[in-house]
Short mmCIF file of C-alpha atoms in Angstrom, two decimals:
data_model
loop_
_atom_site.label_atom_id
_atom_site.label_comp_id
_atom_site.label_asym_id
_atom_site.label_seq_id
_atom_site.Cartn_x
_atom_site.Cartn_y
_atom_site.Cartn_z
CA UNK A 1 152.82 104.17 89.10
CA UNK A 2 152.88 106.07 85.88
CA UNK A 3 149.62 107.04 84.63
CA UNK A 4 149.71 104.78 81.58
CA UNK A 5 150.25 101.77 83.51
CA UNK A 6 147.26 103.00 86.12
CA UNK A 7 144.83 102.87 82.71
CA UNK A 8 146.33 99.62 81.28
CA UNK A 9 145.74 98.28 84.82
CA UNK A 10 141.93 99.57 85.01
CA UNK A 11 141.56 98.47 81.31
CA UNK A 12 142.49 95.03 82.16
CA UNK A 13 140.26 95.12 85.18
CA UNK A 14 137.10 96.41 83.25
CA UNK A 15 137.70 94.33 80.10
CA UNK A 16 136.44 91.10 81.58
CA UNK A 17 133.15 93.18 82.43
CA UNK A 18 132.35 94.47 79.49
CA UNK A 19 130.26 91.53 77.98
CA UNK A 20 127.78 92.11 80.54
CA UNK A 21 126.39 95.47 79.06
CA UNK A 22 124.81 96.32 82.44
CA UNK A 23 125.30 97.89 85.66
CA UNK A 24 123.50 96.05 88.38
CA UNK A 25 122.54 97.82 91.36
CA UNK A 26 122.27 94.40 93.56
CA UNK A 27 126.01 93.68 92.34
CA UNK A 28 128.95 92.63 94.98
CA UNK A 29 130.95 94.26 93.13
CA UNK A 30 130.27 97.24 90.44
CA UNK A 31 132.95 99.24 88.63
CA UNK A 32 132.46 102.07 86.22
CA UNK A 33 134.88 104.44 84.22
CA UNK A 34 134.08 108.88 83.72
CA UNK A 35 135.72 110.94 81.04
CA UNK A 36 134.99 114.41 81.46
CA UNK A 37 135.75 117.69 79.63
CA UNK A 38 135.64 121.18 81.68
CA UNK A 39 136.43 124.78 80.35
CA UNK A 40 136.36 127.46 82.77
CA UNK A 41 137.49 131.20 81.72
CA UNK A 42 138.78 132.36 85.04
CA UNK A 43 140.73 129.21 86.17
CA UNK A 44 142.25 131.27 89.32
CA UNK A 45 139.59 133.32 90.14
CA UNK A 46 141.28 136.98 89.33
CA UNK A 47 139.58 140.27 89.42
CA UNK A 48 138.21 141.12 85.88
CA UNK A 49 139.63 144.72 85.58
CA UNK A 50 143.55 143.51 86.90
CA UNK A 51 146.12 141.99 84.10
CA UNK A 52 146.74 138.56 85.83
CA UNK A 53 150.27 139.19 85.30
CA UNK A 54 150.13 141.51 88.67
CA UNK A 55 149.43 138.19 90.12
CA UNK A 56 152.11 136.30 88.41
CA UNK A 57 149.70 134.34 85.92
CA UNK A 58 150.24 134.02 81.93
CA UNK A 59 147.20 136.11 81.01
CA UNK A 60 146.80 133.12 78.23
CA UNK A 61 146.97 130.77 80.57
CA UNK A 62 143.70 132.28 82.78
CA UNK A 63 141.59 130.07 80.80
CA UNK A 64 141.88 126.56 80.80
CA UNK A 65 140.54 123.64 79.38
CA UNK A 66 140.53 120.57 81.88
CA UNK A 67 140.42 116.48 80.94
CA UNK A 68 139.33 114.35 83.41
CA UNK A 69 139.46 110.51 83.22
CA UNK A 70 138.12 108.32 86.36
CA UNK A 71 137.94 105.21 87.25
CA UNK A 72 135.67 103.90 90.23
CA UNK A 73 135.03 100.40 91.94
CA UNK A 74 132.48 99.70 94.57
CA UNK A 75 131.70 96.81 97.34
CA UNK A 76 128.91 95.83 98.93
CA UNK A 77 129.06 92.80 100.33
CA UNK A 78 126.64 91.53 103.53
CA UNK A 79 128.11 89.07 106.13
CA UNK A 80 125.66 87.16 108.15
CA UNK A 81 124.58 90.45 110.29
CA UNK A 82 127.29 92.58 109.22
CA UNK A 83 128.20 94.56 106.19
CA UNK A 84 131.00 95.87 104.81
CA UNK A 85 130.82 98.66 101.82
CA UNK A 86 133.79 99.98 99.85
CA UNK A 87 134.20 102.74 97.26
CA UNK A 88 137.15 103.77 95.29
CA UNK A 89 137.64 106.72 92.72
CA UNK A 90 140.60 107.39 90.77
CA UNK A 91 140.87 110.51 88.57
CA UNK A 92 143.55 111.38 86.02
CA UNK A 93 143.69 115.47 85.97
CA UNK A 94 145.19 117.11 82.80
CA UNK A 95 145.07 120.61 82.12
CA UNK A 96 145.86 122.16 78.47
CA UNK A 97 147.95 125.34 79.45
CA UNK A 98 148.51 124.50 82.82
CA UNK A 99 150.26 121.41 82.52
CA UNK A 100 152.21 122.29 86.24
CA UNK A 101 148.83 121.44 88.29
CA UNK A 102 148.17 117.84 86.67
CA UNK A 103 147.61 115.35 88.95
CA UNK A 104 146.33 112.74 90.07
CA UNK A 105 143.06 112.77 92.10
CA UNK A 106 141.35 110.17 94.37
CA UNK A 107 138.57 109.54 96.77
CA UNK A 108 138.35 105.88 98.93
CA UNK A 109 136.68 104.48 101.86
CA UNK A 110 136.10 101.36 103.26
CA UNK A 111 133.44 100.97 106.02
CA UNK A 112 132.24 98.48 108.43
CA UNK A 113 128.50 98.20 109.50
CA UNK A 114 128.69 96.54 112.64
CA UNK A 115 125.59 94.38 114.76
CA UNK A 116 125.96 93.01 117.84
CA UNK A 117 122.81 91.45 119.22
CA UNK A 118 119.52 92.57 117.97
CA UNK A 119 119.94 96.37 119.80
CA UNK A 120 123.42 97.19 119.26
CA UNK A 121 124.83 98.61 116.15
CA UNK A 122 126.95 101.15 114.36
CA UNK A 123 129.67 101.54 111.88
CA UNK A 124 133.45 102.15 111.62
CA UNK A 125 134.99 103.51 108.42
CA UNK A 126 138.43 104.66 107.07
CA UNK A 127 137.95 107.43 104.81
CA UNK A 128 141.71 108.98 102.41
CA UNK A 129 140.71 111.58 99.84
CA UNK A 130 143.59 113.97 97.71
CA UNK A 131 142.08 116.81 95.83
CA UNK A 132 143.45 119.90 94.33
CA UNK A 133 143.37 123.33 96.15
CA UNK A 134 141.35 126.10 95.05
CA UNK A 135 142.43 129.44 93.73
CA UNK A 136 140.00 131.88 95.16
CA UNK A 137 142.05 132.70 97.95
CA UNK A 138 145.70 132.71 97.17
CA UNK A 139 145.24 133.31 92.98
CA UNK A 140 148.58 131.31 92.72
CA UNK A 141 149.71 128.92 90.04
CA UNK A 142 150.78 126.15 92.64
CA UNK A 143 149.78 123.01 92.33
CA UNK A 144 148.85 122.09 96.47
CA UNK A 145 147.08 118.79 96.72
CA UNK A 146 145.23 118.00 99.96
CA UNK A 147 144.87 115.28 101.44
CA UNK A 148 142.40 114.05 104.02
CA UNK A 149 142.63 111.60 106.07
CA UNK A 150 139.17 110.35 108.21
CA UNK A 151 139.30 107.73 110.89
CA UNK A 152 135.46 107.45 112.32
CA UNK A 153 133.43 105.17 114.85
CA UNK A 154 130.00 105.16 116.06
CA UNK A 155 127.94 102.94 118.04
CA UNK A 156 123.84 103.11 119.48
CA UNK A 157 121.98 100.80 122.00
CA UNK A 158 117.98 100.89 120.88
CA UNK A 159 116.97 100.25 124.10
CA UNK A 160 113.13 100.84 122.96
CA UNK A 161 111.25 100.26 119.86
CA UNK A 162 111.30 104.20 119.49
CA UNK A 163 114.65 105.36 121.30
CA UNK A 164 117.88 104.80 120.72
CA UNK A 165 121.17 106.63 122.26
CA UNK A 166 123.78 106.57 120.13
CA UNK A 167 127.99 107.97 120.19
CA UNK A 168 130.48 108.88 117.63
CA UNK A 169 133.90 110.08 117.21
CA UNK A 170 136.18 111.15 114.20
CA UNK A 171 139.71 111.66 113.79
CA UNK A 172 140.36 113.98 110.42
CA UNK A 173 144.24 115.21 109.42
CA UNK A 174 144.47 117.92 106.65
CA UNK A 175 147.64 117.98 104.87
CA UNK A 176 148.84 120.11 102.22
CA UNK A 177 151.71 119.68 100.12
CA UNK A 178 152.34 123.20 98.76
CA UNK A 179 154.68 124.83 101.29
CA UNK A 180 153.35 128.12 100.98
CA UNK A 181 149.98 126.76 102.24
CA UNK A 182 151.38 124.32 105.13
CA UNK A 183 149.48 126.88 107.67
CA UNK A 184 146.29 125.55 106.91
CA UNK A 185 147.25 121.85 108.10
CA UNK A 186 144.91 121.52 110.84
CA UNK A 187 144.04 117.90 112.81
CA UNK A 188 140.18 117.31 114.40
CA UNK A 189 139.09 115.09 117.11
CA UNK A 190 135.55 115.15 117.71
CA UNK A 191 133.08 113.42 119.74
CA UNK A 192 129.48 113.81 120.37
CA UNK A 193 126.12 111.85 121.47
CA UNK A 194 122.62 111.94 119.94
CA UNK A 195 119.24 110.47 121.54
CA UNK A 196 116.53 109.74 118.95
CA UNK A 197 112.90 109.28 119.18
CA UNK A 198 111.27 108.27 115.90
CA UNK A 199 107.32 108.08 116.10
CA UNK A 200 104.81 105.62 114.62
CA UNK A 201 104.50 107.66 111.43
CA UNK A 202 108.74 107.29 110.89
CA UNK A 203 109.35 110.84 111.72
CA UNK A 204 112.32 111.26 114.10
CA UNK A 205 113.23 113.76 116.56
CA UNK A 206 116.79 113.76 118.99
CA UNK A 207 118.77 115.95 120.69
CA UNK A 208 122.74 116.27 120.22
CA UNK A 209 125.75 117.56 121.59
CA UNK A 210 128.89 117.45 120.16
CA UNK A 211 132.40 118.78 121.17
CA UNK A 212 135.35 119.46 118.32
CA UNK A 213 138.59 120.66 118.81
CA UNK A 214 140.61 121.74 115.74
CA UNK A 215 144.46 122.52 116.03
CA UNK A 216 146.81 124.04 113.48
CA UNK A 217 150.12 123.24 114.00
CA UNK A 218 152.02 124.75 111.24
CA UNK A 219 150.83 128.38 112.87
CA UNK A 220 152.76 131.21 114.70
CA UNK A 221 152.29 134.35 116.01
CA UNK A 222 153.42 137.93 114.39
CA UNK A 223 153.40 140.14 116.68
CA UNK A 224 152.54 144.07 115.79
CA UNK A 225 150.53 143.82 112.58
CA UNK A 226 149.14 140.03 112.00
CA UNK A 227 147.82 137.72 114.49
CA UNK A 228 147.52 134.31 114.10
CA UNK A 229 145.94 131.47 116.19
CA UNK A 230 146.80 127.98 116.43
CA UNK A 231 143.28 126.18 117.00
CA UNK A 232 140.14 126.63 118.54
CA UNK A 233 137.24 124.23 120.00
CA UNK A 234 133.82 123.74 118.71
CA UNK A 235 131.00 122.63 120.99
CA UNK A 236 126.89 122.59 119.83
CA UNK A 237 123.81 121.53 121.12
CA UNK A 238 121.17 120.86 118.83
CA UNK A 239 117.58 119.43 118.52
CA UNK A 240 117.77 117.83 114.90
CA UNK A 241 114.04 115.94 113.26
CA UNK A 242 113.00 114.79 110.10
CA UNK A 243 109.35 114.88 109.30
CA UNK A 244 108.00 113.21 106.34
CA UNK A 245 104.30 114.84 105.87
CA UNK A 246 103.58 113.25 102.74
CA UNK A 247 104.62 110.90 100.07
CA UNK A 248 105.69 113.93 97.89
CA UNK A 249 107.07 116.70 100.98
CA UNK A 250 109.74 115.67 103.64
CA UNK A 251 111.00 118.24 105.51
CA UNK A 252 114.70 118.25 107.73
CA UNK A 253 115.60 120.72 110.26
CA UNK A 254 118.18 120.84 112.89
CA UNK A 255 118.65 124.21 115.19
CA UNK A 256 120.63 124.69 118.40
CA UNK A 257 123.61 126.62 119.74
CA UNK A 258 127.32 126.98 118.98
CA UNK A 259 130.26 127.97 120.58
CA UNK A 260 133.92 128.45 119.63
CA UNK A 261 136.37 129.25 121.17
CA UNK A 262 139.91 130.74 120.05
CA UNK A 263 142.73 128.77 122.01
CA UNK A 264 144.88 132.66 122.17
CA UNK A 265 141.97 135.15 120.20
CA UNK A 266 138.97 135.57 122.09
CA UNK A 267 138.32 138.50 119.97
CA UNK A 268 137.36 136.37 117.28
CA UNK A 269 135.48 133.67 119.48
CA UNK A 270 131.83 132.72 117.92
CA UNK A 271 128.91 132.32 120.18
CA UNK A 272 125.17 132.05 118.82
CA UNK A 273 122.14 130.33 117.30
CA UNK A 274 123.15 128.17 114.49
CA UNK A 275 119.92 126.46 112.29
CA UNK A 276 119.87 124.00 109.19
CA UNK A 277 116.47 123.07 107.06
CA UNK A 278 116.04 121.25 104.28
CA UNK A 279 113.05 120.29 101.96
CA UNK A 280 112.21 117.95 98.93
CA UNK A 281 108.57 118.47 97.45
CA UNK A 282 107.93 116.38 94.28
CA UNK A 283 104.52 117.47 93.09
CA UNK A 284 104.57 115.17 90.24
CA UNK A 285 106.79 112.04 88.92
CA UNK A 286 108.35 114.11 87.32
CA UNK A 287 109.20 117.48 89.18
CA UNK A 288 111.20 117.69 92.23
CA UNK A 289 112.44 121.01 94.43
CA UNK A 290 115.29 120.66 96.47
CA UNK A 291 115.51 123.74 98.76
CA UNK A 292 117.74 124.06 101.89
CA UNK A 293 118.87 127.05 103.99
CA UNK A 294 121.28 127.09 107.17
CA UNK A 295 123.58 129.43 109.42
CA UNK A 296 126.47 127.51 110.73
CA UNK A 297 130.05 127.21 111.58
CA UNK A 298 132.24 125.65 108.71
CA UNK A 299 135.29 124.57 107.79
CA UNK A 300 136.90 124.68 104.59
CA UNK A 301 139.88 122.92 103.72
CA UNK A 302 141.60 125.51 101.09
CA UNK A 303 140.42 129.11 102.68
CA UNK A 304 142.79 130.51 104.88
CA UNK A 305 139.98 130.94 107.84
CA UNK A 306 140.63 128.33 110.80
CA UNK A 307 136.32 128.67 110.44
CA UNK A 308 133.59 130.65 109.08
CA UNK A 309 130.19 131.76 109.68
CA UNK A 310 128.04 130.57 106.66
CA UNK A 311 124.86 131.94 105.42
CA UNK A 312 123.10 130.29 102.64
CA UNK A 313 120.10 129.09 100.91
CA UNK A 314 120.01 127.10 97.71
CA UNK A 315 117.54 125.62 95.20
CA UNK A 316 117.60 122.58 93.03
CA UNK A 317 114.74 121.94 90.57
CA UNK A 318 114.99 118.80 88.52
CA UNK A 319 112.16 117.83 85.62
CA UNK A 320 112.75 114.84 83.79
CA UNK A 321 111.55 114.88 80.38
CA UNK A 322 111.27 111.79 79.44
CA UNK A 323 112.19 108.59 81.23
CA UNK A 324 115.54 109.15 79.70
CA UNK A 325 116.30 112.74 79.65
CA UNK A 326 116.29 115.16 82.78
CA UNK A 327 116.93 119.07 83.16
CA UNK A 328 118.58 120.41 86.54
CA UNK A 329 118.80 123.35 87.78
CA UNK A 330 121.68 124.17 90.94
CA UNK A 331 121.17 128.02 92.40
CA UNK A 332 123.24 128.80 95.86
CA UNK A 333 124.10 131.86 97.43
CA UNK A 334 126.56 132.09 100.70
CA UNK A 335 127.62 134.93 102.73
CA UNK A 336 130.93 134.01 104.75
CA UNK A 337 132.26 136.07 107.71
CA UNK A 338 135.39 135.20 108.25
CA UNK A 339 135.39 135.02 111.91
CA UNK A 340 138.81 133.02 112.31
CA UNK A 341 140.40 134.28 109.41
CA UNK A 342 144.32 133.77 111.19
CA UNK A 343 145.50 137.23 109.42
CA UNK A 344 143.28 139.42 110.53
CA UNK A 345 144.44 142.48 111.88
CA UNK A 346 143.38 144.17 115.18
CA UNK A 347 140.84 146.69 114.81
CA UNK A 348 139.80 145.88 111.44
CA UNK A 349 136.00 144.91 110.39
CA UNK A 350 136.32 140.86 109.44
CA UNK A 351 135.93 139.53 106.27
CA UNK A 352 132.86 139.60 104.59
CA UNK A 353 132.46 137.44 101.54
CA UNK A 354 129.26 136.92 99.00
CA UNK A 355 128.76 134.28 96.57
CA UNK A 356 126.32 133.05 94.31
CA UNK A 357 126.49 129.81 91.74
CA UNK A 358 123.84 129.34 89.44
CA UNK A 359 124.28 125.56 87.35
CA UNK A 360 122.04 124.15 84.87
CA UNK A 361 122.82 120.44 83.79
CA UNK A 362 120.99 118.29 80.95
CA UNK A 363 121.56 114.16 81.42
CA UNK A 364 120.73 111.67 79.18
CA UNK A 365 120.80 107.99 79.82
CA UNK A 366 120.39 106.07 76.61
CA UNK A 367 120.85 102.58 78.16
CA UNK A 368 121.05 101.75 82.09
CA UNK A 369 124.92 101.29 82.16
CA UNK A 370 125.33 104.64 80.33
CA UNK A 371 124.82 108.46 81.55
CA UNK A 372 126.04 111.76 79.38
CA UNK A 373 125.53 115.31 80.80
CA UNK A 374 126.32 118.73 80.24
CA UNK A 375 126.08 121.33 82.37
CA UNK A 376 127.49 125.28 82.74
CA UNK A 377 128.01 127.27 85.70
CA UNK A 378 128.35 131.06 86.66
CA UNK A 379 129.55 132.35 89.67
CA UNK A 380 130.89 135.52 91.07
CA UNK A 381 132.10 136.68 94.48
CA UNK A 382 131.73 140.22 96.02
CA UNK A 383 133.59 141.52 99.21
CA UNK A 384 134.36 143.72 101.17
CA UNK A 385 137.93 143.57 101.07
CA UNK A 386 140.29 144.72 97.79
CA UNK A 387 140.83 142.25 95.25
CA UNK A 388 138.57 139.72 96.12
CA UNK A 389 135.92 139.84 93.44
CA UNK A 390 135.72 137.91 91.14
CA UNK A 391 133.33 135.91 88.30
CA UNK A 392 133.58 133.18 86.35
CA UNK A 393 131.72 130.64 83.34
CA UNK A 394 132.27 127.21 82.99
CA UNK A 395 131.35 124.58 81.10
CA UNK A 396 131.47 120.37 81.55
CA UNK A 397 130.57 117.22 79.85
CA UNK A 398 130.64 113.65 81.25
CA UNK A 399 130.21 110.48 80.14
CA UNK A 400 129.66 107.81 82.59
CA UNK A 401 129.59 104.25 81.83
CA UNK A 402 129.21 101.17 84.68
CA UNK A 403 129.99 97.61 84.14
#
C-alpha cells in the first residue's frame, strides 16, 4: 500500500474520533497518532578521527535528520472469563539525506488471556515486529529490516492459595532482508517451568528452569582463519522474587546459573552465575529512582554475536514538576564480551565492548489526550578491537495525541 493511502486510511479511521477530545483508559478500543523529529550526528556510528568515505559513506550524509509518523490502535476487550488484548503500531520512517533506508516500521500483537476453571489460566499471543538494523556493527548504508516473528503459550494450575506451577514455550524466527546480513537469521524454541510461592504480604518467590536452543541456518564454516558456528543451546536455573517492603521501595531480583553450549565451538561455550536486580524507590509523589543491574546471556538481533555476556547497571530518575510537566533522566552503561561472536578467530582474546548512554527527556501533557517531549542522548562505545569506537548526540521531539 503506498504510504499516502496508509495515512488517508488512518485519517479516515481517526476522524470519527476526534470529537471526543479524550483518551480513555477504560476504552475497548483506543487509537492514537506520534509525529516525531530525531537528529543524530553520527547516524552509522563511525570512528571520529576516520573520513567515513573509508567506509563507503557520503561524509554529508553522516548526519541525518529523521521524521517519524505513527499510528497505533489498541484492544482490550474482556469475554465472560477471558480476555483478549491487541496492539498495533505503524510507523512511517523518512530520512533527509538518506532517503535509501526509508521504510516502513511496525510493531503488532494480539494475545489471548485464557481461564479455565477457577485454578487454571495462562495466555497465548502472536507477536510480528519489522524494525530497521543498526549500524554499530557493520557501518554500512544498507537498509536491512528485521523482522520478528513470536509465537508464545503459557499455562499454570494454582493448586494452593499461595503456589502455583506454571509452563511456557516460545517460538521466535529472525529474518533479515539485507543479504549481506542473512547470517544472523537465527530461529528459537524455548521452553521452561516456574513454581511460585507468593506470601501473605504479596511478595513472591519461585524457582525456574528454562531450556533454549537457538540455530542459525544461514551459517558455514571457513576453515583456516574464521570459524563460524551454526547454533548453540541455552539452559538456566534460577530462583527469581519480588519483594515489596514498602509503599514507596519494591525491590526484584532473580539469580541462578547458565549454561551454553556451542553446537561445533566449545571454545566459546559459557558456563556461570548469571544475576538480575531491580529497584523503584519513590521517596515522594513526586520523585522516583529506577535503578537495575544484571549479568546475563543476551541476544541481540543486529550484532553479529550468536550471544553475549552483558554487564550493566542503569539509573532512571524522574521528578515531575508540576502535575503536568516531568524531567527524566536515562543513564546505562554495558560491557559486552562477545563470547559467540561467529568470526572470531582461534587464539585471539574475544571481543570486549563498553558502552554508556546518558538521556535526559522533558514531557509535557497539556490536556489528557495530549503528550510533547524532548529529549537528547549521548553515547559512546570503547573496545578493544580497531575501529570500533565510536560517539554520538542526538536529539528527539514527539508529539503524542490519543483519541
Amino acid at each position: 500500500m503506498p504510504v499516502r493511502h496508509l495515512w488517508a486510511l488512518a485519517g479516515l479511521v481517526c476522524w470519527p474520533m476526534l470529537s471526543l477530545a479524550a483518551l480513555d483508559p477504560t476504552d475497548v478500543v483506543q487509537i492514537q497518532a506520534t509525529g516525531s523529529l530525531v537528529h543524530d550526528n553520527n547516524l552509522f556510528r563511525l570512528p571520529d578521527d576516520l573520513d567515513p568515505s573509508l567506509f563507503g559513506i557520503d561524509p554529508d550524509k553522516n548526519s541525518d535528520t529523521t521524521r517519524i509518523l505513527g499510528v497505533g490502535l489498541k484492544l482490550d476487550k474482556a469475554i465472560s472469563r477471558q480476555r483478549v488484548i491487541g496492539d498495533l503500531t505503524l510507523n512511517d520512517i523518512a530520512y533527509d539525506k538518506n532517503t535509501n533506508l526509508n521504510h516502513i516500521a511496525g510493531d503488532g500483537r494480539l494475545a489471548w488471556l485464557w481461564q479455565v476453571g477457577n485454578h487454571w489460566s495462562g495466555e497465548a499471543a502472536y507477536r510480528k515486529r519489522r524494525a530497521l538494523g543498526g549500524f554499530g556493527d557493520f557501518r554500512q548504508s544498507v537498509k536491512d529490516l528485521i523482522d520478528t516473528e513470536t509465537f508464545s503459550f503459557s499455562g499454570g494450575y494454582q493448586f494452593h492459595p499461595r503456589w502455583r506451577l506454571s509452563a511456557s514455550y516460545y517460538d521466535l524466527d529472525v529474518q533479515h532482508s539485507a543479504p549481506t546480513r542473512e547470517s544472523l537469521d537465527y530461529n528459537a524454541k524455548s521452553a521452561g517451568v516456574l513454581l511460585t510461592y507468593r506470601t501473605p504480604a504479596d511478595n513472591t518467590i519461585g524457582i525456574q528452569a528454562r531450556s533454549t536452543d537457538r540455530n542459525y541456518p544461514k551459517r558455514s564454516v571457513l576453515g583456516g582463519i574464521a570459524t563460524f558456528d551454526d547454533g548453540h543451546t541455552e539452559t538456566r536455573l534460577e530462583v527469581t522474587t519480588l519483594w515489596r517492603y514498602s509503599g514507596a521501595l519494591t525491590f526484584d531480583a532473580a539469580i541462578g546459573h547458565v549454561d551454553v553450549k556451542n553446537n561445533e565451538l566449545s571454545q566459546r561455550d559459557f558456563s556461570g552465575l548469571t544475576w538480575k536486580a531491580a529497584a523503584i524507590w519513590e521517596p515522594t509523589g513526586k520523585l522516583r529512582f529506577n535503578l537495575n543491574g544484571a549479568k546475563d546471556v543476551q541476544v541481540y538481533e543486529d550484532v553479529a554475536a550468536s550471544y553475549l555476556v552483558v554487564n550493566k547497571v542503569g539509573l532512571s530518575p524522574i521528578y515531575a514538576i508540576t502535575s503536568k510537566i516531568f524531567l527524566q533522566g536515562d543513564f546505562n552503561y554495558e560491557k559486552r564480551g562477545y563470547r559467540g561472536d561467529p568470526g572470531f578467530v582461534l587464539g585471539v582474546p574475544e571481543r570486549e565492548d563498553k558502552l554508556r548512554i546518558a538521556r535526559l527527556t522533558l514531557g509535557y501533557t497539556p490536556i489528557r489526550n495530549i503528550d510533547l517531549s524532548l529529549a537528547y542522548e549521548y553515547g559512546d562505545r570503547r573496545s578493544n578491537r580497531e575501529l570500533n569506537d565510536y560517539d554520538y548526540r542526538s536529539w528527539f521531539a514527539t508529539i503524542r495525541i490519543g483519541f
